[in-house]
Coordinates of C-alpha atoms in Angstrom, one line a residue:
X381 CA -13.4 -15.4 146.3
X382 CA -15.2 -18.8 146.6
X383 CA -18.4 -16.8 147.9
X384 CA -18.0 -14.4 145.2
X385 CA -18.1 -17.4 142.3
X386 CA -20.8 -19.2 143.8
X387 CA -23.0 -16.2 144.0
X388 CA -22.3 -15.8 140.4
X389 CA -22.9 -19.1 139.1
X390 CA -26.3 -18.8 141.5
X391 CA -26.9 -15.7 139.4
X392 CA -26.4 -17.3 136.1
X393 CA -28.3 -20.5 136.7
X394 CA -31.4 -18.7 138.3
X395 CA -31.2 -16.1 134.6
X396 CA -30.6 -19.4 132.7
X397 CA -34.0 -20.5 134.2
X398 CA -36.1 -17.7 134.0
X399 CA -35.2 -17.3 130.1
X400 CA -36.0 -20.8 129.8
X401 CA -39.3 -20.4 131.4
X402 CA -39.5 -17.7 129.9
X403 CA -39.7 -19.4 126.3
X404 CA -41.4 -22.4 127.2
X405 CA -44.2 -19.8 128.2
X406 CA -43.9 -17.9 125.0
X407 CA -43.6 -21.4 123.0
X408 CA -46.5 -23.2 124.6
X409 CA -50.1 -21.9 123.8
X410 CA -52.2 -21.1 126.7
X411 CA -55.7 -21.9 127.7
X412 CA -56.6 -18.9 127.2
X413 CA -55.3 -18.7 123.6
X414 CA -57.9 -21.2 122.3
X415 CA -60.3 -18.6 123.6
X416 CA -59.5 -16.3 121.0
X417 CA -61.3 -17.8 118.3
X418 CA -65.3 -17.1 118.2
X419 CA -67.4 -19.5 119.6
X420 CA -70.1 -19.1 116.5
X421 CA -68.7 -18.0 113.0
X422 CA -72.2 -17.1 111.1
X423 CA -71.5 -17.0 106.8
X424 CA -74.8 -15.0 105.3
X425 CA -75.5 -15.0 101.9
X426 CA -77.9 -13.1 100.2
X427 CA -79.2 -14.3 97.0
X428 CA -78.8 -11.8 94.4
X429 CA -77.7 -8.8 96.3
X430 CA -76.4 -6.2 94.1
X431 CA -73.4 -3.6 96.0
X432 CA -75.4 -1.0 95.8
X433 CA -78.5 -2.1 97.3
X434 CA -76.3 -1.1 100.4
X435 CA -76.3 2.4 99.3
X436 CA -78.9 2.9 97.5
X437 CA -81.3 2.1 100.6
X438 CA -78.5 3.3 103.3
X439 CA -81.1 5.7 104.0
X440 CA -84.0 3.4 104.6
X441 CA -81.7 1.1 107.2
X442 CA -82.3 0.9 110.4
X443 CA -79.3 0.8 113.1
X444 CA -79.5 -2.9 113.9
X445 CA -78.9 -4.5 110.6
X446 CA -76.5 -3.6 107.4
X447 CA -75.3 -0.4 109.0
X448 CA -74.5 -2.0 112.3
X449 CA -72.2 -4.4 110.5
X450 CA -71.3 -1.1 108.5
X451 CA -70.3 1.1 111.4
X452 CA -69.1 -1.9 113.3
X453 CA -67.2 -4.1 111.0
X454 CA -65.2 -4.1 107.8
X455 CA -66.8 -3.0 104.4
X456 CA -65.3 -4.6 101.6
X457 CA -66.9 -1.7 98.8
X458 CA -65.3 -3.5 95.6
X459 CA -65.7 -7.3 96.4
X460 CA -66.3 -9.3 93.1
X461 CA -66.9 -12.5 91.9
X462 CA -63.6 -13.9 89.6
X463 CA -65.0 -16.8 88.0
X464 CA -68.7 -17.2 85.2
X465 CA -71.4 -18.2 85.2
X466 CA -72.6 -16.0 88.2
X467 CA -75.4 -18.5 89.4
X468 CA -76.3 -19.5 92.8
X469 CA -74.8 -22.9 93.1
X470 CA -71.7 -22.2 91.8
X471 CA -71.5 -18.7 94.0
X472 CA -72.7 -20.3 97.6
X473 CA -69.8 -23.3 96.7
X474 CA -67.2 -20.4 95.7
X475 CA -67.9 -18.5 99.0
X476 CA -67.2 -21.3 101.1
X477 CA -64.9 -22.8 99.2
X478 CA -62.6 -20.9 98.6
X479 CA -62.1 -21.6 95.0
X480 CA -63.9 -21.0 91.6
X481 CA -66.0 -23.9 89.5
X482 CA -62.4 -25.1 87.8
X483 CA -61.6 -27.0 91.4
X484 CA -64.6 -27.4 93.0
X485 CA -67.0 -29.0 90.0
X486 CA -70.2 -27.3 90.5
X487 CA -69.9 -25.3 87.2
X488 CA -73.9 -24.2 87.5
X489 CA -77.2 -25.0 88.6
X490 CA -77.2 -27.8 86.5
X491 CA -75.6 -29.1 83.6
X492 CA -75.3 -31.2 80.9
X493 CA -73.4 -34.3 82.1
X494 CA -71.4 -35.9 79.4
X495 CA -70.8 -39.1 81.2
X496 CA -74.6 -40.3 82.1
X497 CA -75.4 -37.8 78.5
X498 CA -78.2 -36.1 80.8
X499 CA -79.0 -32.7 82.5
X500 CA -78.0 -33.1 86.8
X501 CA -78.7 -30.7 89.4
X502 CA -75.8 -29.8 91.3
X503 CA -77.4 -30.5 94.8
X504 CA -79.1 -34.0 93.8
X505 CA -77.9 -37.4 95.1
X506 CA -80.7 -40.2 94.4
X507 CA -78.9 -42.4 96.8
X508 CA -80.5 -40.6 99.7
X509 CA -83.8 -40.3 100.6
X510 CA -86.2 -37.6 102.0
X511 CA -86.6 -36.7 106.1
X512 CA -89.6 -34.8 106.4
X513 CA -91.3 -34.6 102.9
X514 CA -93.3 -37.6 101.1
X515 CA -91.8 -36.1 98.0
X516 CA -88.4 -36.4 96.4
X517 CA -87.3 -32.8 97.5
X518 CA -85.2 -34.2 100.5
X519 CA -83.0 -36.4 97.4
X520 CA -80.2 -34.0 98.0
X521 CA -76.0 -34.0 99.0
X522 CA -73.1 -32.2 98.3
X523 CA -71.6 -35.3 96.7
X524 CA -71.5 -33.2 93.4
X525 CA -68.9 -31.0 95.6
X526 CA -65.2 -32.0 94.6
X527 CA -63.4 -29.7 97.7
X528 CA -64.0 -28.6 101.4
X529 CA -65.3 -26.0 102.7
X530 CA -63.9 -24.0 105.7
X531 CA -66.9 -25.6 107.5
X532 CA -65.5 -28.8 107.0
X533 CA -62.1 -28.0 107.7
X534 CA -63.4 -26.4 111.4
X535 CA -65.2 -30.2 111.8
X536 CA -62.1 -31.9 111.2
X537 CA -59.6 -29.1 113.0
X538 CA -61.9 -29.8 116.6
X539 CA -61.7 -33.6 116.0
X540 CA -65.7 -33.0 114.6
X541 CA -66.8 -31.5 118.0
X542 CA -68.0 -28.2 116.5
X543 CA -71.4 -28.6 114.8
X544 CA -71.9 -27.4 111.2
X545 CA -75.5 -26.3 110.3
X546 CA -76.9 -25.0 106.5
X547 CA -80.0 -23.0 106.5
X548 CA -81.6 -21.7 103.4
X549 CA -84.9 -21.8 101.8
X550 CA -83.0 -23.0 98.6
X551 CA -82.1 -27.1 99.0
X552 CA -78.4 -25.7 97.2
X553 CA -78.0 -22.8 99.8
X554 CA -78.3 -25.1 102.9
X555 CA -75.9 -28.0 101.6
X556 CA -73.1 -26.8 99.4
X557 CA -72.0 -23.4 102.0
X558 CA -72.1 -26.4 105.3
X559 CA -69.8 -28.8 103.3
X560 CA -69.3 -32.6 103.6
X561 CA -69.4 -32.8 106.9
X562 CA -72.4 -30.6 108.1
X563 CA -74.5 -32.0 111.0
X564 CA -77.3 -30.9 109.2
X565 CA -78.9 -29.1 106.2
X566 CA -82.7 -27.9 106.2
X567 CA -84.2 -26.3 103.1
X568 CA -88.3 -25.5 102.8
X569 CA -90.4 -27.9 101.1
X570 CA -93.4 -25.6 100.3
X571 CA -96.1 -26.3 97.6
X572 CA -99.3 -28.4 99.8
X573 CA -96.4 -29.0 103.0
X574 CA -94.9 -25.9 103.6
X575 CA -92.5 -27.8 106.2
X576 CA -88.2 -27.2 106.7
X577 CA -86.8 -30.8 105.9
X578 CA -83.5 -32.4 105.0
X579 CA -82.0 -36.2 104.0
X580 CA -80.5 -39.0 105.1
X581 CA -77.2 -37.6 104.1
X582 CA -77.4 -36.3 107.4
X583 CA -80.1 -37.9 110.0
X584 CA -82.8 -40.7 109.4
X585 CA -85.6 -38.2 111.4
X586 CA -86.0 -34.5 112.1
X587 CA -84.8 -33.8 115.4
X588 CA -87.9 -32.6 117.7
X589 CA -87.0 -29.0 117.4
X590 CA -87.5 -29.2 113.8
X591 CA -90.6 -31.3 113.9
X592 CA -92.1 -28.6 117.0
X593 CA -91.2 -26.0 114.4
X594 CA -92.7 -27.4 111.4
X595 CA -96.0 -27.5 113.9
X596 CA -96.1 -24.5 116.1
X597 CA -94.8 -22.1 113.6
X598 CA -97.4 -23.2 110.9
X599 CA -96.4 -21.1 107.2
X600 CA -100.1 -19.7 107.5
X601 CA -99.3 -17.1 109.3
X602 CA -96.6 -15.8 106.9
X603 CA -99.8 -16.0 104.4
X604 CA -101.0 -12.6 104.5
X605 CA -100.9 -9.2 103.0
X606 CA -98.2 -8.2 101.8
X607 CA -98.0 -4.4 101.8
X608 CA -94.7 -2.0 101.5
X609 CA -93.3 -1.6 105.3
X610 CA -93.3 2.0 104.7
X611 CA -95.9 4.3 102.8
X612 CA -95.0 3.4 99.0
X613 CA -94.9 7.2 98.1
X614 CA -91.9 7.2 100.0
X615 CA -90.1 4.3 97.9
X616 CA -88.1 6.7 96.0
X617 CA -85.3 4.6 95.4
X618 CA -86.8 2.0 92.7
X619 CA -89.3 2.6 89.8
X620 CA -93.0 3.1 89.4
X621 CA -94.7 0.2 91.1
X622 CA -97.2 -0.1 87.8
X623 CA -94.8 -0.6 85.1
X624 CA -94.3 -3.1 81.8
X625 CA -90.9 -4.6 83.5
X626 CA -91.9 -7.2 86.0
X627 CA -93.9 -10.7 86.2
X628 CA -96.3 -10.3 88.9
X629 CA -98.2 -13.4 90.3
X630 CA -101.2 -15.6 89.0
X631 CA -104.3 -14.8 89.7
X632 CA -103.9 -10.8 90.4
X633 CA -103.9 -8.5 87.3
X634 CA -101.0 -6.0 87.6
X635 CA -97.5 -6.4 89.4
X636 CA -98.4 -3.8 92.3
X637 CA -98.8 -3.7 96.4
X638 CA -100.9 -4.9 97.9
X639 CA -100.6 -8.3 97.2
X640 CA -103.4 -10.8 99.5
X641 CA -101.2 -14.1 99.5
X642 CA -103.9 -16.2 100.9
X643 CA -106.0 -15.5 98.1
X644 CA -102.9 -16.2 95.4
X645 CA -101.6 -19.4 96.9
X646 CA -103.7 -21.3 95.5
X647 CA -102.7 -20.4 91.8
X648 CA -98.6 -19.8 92.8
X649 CA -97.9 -23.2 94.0
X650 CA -99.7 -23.1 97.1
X651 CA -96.9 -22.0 100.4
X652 CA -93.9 -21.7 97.3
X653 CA -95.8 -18.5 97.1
X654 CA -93.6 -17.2 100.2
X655 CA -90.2 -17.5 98.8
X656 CA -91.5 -14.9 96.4
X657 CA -92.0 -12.4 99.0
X658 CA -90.4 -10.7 101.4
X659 CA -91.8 -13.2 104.1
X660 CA -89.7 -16.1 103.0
X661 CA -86.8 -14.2 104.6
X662 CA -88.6 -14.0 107.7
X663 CA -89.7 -17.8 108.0
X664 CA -85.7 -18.1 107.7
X665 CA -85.2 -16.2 110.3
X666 CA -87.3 -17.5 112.4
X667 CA -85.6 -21.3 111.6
X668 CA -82.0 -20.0 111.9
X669 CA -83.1 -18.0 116.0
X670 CA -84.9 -21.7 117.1
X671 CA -81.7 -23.4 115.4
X672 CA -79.4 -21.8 117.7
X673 CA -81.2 -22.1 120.8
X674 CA -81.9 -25.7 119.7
X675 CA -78.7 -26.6 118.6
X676 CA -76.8 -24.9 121.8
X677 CA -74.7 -22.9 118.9
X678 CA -71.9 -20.5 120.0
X679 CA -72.3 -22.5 123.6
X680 CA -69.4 -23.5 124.5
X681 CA -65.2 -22.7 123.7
X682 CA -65.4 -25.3 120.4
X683 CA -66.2 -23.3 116.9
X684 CA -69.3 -23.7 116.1
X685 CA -70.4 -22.8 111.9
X686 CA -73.8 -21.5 110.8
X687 CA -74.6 -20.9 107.3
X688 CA -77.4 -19.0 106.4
X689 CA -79.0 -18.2 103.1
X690 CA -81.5 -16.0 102.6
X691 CA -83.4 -16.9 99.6
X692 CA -86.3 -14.9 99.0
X693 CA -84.1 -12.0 97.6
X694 CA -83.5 -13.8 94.4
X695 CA -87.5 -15.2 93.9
X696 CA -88.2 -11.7 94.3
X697 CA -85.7 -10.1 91.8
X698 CA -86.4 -12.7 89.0
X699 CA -90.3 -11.9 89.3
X700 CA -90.3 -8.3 89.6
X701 CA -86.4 -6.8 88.7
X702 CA -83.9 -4.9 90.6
X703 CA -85.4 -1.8 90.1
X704 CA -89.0 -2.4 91.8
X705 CA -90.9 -1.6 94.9
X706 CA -90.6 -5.4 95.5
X707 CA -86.9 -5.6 95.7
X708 CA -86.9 -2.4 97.8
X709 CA -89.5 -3.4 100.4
X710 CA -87.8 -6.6 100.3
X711 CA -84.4 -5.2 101.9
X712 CA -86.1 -2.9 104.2
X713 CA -87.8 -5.7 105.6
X714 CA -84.4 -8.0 105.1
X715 CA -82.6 -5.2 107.3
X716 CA -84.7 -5.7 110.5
X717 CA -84.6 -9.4 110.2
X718 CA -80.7 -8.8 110.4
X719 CA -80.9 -6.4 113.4
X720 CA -83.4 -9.4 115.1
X721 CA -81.1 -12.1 113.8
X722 CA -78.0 -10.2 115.5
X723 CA -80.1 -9.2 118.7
X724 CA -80.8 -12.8 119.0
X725 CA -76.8 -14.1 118.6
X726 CA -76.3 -11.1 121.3
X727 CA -78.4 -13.1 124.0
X728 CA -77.7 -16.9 123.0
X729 CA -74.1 -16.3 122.0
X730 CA -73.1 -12.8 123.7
X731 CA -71.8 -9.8 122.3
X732 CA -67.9 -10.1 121.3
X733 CA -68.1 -13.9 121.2
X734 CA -69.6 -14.5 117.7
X735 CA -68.4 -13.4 114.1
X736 CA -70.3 -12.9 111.0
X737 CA -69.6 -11.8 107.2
X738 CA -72.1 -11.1 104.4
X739 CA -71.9 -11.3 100.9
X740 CA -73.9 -12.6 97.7
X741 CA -73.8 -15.4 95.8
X742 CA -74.3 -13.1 92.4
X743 CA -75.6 -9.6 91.5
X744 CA -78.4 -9.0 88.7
X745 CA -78.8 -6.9 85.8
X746 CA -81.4 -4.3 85.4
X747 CA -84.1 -5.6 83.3
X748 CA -83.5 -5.2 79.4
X749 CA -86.4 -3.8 78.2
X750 CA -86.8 -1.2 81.0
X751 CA -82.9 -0.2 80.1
X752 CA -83.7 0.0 76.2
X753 CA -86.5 2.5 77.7
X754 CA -84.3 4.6 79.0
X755 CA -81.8 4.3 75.7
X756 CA -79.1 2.2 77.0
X757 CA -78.2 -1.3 75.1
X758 CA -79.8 -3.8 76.2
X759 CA -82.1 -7.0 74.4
X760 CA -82.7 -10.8 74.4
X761 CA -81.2 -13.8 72.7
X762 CA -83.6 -16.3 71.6
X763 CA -81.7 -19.8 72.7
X764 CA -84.2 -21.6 70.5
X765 CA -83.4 -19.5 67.4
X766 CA -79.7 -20.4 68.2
X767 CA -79.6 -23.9 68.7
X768 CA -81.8 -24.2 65.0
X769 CA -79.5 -22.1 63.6
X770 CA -76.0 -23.8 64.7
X771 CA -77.6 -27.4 64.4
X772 CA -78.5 -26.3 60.8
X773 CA -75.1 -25.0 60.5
X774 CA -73.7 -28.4 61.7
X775 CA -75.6 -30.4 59.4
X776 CA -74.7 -28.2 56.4
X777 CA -71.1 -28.5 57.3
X778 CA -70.1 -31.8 58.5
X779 CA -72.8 -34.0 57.5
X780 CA -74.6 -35.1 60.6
X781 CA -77.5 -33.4 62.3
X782 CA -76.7 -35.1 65.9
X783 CA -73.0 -33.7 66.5
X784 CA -74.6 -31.7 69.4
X785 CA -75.6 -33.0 72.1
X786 CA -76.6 -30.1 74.6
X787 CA -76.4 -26.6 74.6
X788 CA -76.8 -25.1 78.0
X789 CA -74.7 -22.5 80.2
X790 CA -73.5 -20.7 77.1
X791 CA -71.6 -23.5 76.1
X792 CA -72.1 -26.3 73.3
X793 CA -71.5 -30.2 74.4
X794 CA -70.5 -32.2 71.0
X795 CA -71.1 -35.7 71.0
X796 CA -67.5 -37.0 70.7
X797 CA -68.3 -40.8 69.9
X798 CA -70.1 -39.4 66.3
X799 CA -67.4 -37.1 65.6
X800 CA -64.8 -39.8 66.2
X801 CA -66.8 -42.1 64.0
X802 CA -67.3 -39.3 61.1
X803 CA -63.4 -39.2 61.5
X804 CA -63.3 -35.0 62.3
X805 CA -60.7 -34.0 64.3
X806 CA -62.2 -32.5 67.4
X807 CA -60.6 -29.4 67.6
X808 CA -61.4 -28.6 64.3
X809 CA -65.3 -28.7 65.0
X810 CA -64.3 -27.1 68.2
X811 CA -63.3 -23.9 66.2
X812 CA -65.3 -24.1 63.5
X813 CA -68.0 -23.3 65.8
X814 CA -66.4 -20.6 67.2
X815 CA -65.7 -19.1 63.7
X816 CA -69.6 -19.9 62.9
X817 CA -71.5 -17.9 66.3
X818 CA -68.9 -15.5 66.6
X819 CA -70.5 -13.7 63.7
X820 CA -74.0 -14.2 65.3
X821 CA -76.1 -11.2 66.5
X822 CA -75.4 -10.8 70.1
X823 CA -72.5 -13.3 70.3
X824 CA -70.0 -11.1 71.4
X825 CA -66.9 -13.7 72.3
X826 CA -66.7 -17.7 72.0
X827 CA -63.3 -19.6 72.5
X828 CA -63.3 -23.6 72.3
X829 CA -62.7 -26.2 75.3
X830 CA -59.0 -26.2 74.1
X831 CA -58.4 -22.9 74.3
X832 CA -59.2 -22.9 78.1
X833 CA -57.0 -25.9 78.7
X834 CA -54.5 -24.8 76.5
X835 CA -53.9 -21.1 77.5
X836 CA -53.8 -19.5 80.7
X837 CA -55.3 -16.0 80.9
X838 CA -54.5 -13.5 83.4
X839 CA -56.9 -10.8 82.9
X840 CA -60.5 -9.7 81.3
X841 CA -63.3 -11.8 80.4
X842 CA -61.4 -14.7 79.0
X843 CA -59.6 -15.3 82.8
X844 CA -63.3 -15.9 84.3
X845 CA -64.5 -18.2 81.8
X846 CA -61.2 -19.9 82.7
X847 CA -61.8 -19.7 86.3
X848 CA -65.3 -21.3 85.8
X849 CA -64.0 -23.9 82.8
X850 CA -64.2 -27.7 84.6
X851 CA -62.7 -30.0 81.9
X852 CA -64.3 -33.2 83.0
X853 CA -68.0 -31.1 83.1
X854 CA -67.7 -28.4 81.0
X855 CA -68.9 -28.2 77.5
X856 CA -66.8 -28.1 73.9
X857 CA -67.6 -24.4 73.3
X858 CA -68.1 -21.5 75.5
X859 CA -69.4 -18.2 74.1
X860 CA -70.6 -15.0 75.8
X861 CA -73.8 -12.6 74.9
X862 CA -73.1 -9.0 74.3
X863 CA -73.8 -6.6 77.9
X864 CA -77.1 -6.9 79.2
X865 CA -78.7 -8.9 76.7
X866 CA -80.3 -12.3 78.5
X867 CA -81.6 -15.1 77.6
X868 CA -85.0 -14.5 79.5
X869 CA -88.3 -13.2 79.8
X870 CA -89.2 -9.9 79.2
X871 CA -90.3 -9.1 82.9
X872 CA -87.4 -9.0 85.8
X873 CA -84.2 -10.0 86.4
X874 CA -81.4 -12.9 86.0
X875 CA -77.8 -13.2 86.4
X876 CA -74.7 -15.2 85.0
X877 CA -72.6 -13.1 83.1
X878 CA -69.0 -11.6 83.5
X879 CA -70.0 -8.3 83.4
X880 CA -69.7 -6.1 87.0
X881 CA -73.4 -5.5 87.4
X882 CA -73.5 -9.8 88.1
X883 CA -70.0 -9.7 89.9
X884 CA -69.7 -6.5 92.1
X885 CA -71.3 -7.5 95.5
X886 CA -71.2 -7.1 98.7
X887 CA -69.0 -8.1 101.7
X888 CA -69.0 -6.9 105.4
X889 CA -67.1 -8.8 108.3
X890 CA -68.1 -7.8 111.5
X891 CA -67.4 -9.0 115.0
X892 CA -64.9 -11.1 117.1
X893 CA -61.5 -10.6 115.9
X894 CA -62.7 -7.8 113.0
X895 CA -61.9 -4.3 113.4
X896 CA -63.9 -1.4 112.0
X897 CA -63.1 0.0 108.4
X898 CA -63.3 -0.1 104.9
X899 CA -61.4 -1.1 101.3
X900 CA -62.3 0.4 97.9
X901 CA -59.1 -2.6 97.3
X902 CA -60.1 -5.2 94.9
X903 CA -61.3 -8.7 96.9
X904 CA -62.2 -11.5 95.2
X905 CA -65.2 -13.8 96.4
X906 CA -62.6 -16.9 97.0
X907 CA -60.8 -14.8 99.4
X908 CA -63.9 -15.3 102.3
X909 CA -63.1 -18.8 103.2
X910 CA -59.6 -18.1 103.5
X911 CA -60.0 -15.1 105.4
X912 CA -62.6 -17.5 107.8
X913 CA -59.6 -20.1 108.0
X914 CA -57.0 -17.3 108.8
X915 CA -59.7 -16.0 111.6
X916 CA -60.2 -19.6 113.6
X917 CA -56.4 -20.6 112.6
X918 CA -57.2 -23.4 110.8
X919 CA -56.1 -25.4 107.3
X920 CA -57.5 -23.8 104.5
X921 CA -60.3 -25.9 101.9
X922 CA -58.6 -28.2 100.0
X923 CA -59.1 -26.8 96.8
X924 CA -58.1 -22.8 98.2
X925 CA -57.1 -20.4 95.5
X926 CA -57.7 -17.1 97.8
X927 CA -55.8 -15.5 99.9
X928 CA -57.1 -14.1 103.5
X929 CA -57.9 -10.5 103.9
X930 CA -55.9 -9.6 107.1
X931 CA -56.7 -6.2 106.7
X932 CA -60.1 -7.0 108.2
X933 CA -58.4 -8.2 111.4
X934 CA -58.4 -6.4 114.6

């Protein structure tokens, strides 16, 4: 019996311990575990991709670029942005961010700052100085940037041990998308230098890679002919190539292939010729393959976060329109820099060990004039003829012709210090504004400052003016032009409206950790950096209002 009951409690104490060790295996991560997040996450951005530019040239792609990420990763097919004005600096923050103008401050390009009551650029910081440029092109920070990005929160998750790099041809696409933190940013200083530099926000010198680059890859060889990749008869996916709808360059009489860049530098800005071209995307390229062989990206088990921007994209659709053999060329010739970019993270990084997603920073409308050709509404607004006609307004009603001090963005900045002198009760200039443009031509919706601060919308235009409404930067009156009509030239395209040909773009995942498929669901552009965080299992931006797409998850 003794026997019997020591054989028992053996039994019992030998199950106690295996369940034990059995939980503290369960309950402890690992090595291994930490292995499961990618040693490189790669954010692309592609300034001013329209969604359909992936269907419309499906055809055209090759294997190794959009349709590998297609056929190998997740397609997001009705991704949109949820916040105006759809610009670039505002988009690239939003992407990485995580979160719309409201929380993260960079409300446009530039803007009228009522503090300093001057126009600033959203990148610049004068308290730095250039690396790499005589000029003041390297004067640039995200300082202007109120939140993290997921970049940043990867720094500060491995204790600052995985590197952060920004690469774009635009100064705003390299900072804002690597965050506070970044190791470095380089942007291209073309003009008489044609040379990749940064600031002292992040490094006193170029490293020697960069400076080798700058040397050995000189931008004359990108100065060449630029001819369609393909014979143009076969571009049958864009307009004629001699048409009435697109700028052109200096110095060469119609907007049409061949174009000798050599020859037109001289009267284009000299090497800013090349962001205008479908080259400027391959100079990037080139940067971002010598980056992570320099850099020792992906090389090890720590996350490591590249941000790339491709630029040219955007030059290219504001001189010649989203409907011309430019922009067509341009993403057949963007599609094999993908396929070399992803060859080249297949030997530094390895195949499985790297993850990537692609999206836009904003679409583009189709140019006006060519869309009144074809009988569908379309114009311009004259912002001159405006700002007369409202300042006249002013003056007629209240008294004083220097109530406004800026109109920029689609909005109106009062000067509050004149008001409150006049003794007029801000909210009732406010909407006596409204009440005034609302009955312009072209104006098709206005609402005042306290409106957006007063009322929260849920849905329709009104809820992405709200998302993009900052009310320490933003101005007293907000209004919105009827679709398609611009404030721009007559030739090519721009961006910055509410209105699903600026918002609807693209978004693929592909990768470690992302399983094959597709969503016509509805995503929101703050959902990336979320979705990024979820990925690595790491704190979310600090100013996060998405939520993370686990259906993209293997």
């Amino acid at each position: 019996m003794k026997r019997f009951i020591s054989l028992l409690l053996l039994v019992t104490i030998t199950s106690v311990c295996l369940a034990q060790s059995s939980i503290t295996k369960n309950q402890i991560p690992s090595a291994s575990s930490f292995n499961e997040r990618p040693k490189l996450v790669v954010g692309i951005v592609i300034d001013q991709m329209r969604y359909d530019y992936l269907t419309r040239f499906y055809n055209r792609y090759g294997e190794g670029g959009f349709k590998r990420m297609m056929n190998e990763g997740f397609n997001c097919k009705n991704n949109h942005f949820n916040y105006i004005p759809t610009y670039t600096g505002p988009g690239h923050t939003s992407v990485y961010t995580g979160t719309t103008p409201k929380y993260h401050g960079i409300i446009a390009n530039d803007w009228y700052d009522k503090e300093i009551k001057k126009s600033v650029y959203c990148a610049e910081d004068t308290s730095v100085q250039s690396v790499g440029t005589v000029t003041d092109a390297g004067q640039m920070s995200p300082q202007r940037m109120k939140t993290t990005t997921f970049s940043d929160e990867n720094r500060l998750f491995t204790q600052m041990q995985g590197k952060t790099i920004g690469i774009a041809i635009k100064d705003r696409g390299a900072i804002l998308p690597a965050g506070h933190t970044a190791n470095a940013a380089y942007w291209f200083q073309g003009k008489d230098e044609g040379n990749w530099i940064t600031s002292t926000f992040y490094m006193n010198e170029l490293p020697k890679w960069v400076v080798d680059f700058n040397k050995k890859h000189s931008v004359e060889s990108y100065l060449k002919t630029w001819n369609t990749l393909y014979d143009i008869s076969t571009y049958t996916e864009s307009g004629s190539d001699l048409n009435d709808f697109e700028g052109g360059f200096k110095g060469k009489e119609t907007a049409t292939f061949p174009y000798d860049l050599k020859t037109l530098k001289d009267q284009n800005e000299g090497y800013d010729i090349l962001k205008t071209t479908a080259f400027g995307n391959s100079l990037t390229t080139d940067f971002v393959i010598e980056a992570i062989k320099a850099e020792k990206l992906g090389s090890d088990n720590i996350t490591d976060v590249l941000t790339v921007s491709y630029s040219s994209t955007d030059y290219v659709g504001h001189n010649f329109g989203v409907n011309s053999k430019e922009i067509e060329d341009t993403y057949l010739r963007l599609d094999l820099e993908l396929e070399r970019l992803f060859k080249s993270l297949d030997e530094q990084v390895g195949n499985g060990n790297y993850t990537v997603f692609l999206t836009a920073d904003h679409a583009a409308v189709d140019v006006p004039s060519y869309l009144q050709s074809v009988k569908i509404p379309a114009g311009y607004f004259s912002s001159s003829d405006f700002s007369k006609k409202i300042n006249d307004f002013m003056k007629a009603t209240f008294g004083a012709s220097d109530l406004i001090e800026s109109i920029s963005n689609y909005q109106i900045f009062l000067n509050r210090e004149k008001i409150h002198q006049l003794d007029l009760d801000l909210d009732d200039v406010q909407e006596a504004i409204v009440n005034e443009i609302i009955t312009y031509d072209f104006v098709d919706k206005a609402y005042t400052a306290t409106a957006m601060t007063s009322t929260s919308f849920s849905t329709g235009i009104e809820q992405l003016i709200q998302n993009g409404f900052n009310q320490k930067r933003s101005g007293d009156v907000i209004y919105v032009l009827d679709t398609a009509f611009i404030s721009y030239s007559k030739t090519g395209s721009t961006h910055g409206s509410a209105f699903e040909y600026d918002t609807h773009v693209p978004l693929l995942f592909f990768g470690k950790g992302i399983k094959h498929g597709e969503t016509f669901q509805k995503t929101e552009i703050i959902d990336i950096a979320p979705t990024m965080s979820a990925l690595l299992d790491i704190s979310y931006p600090s100013g996060n209002k998405g939520e993370p797409l686990e259906f993209v998850f293997n």
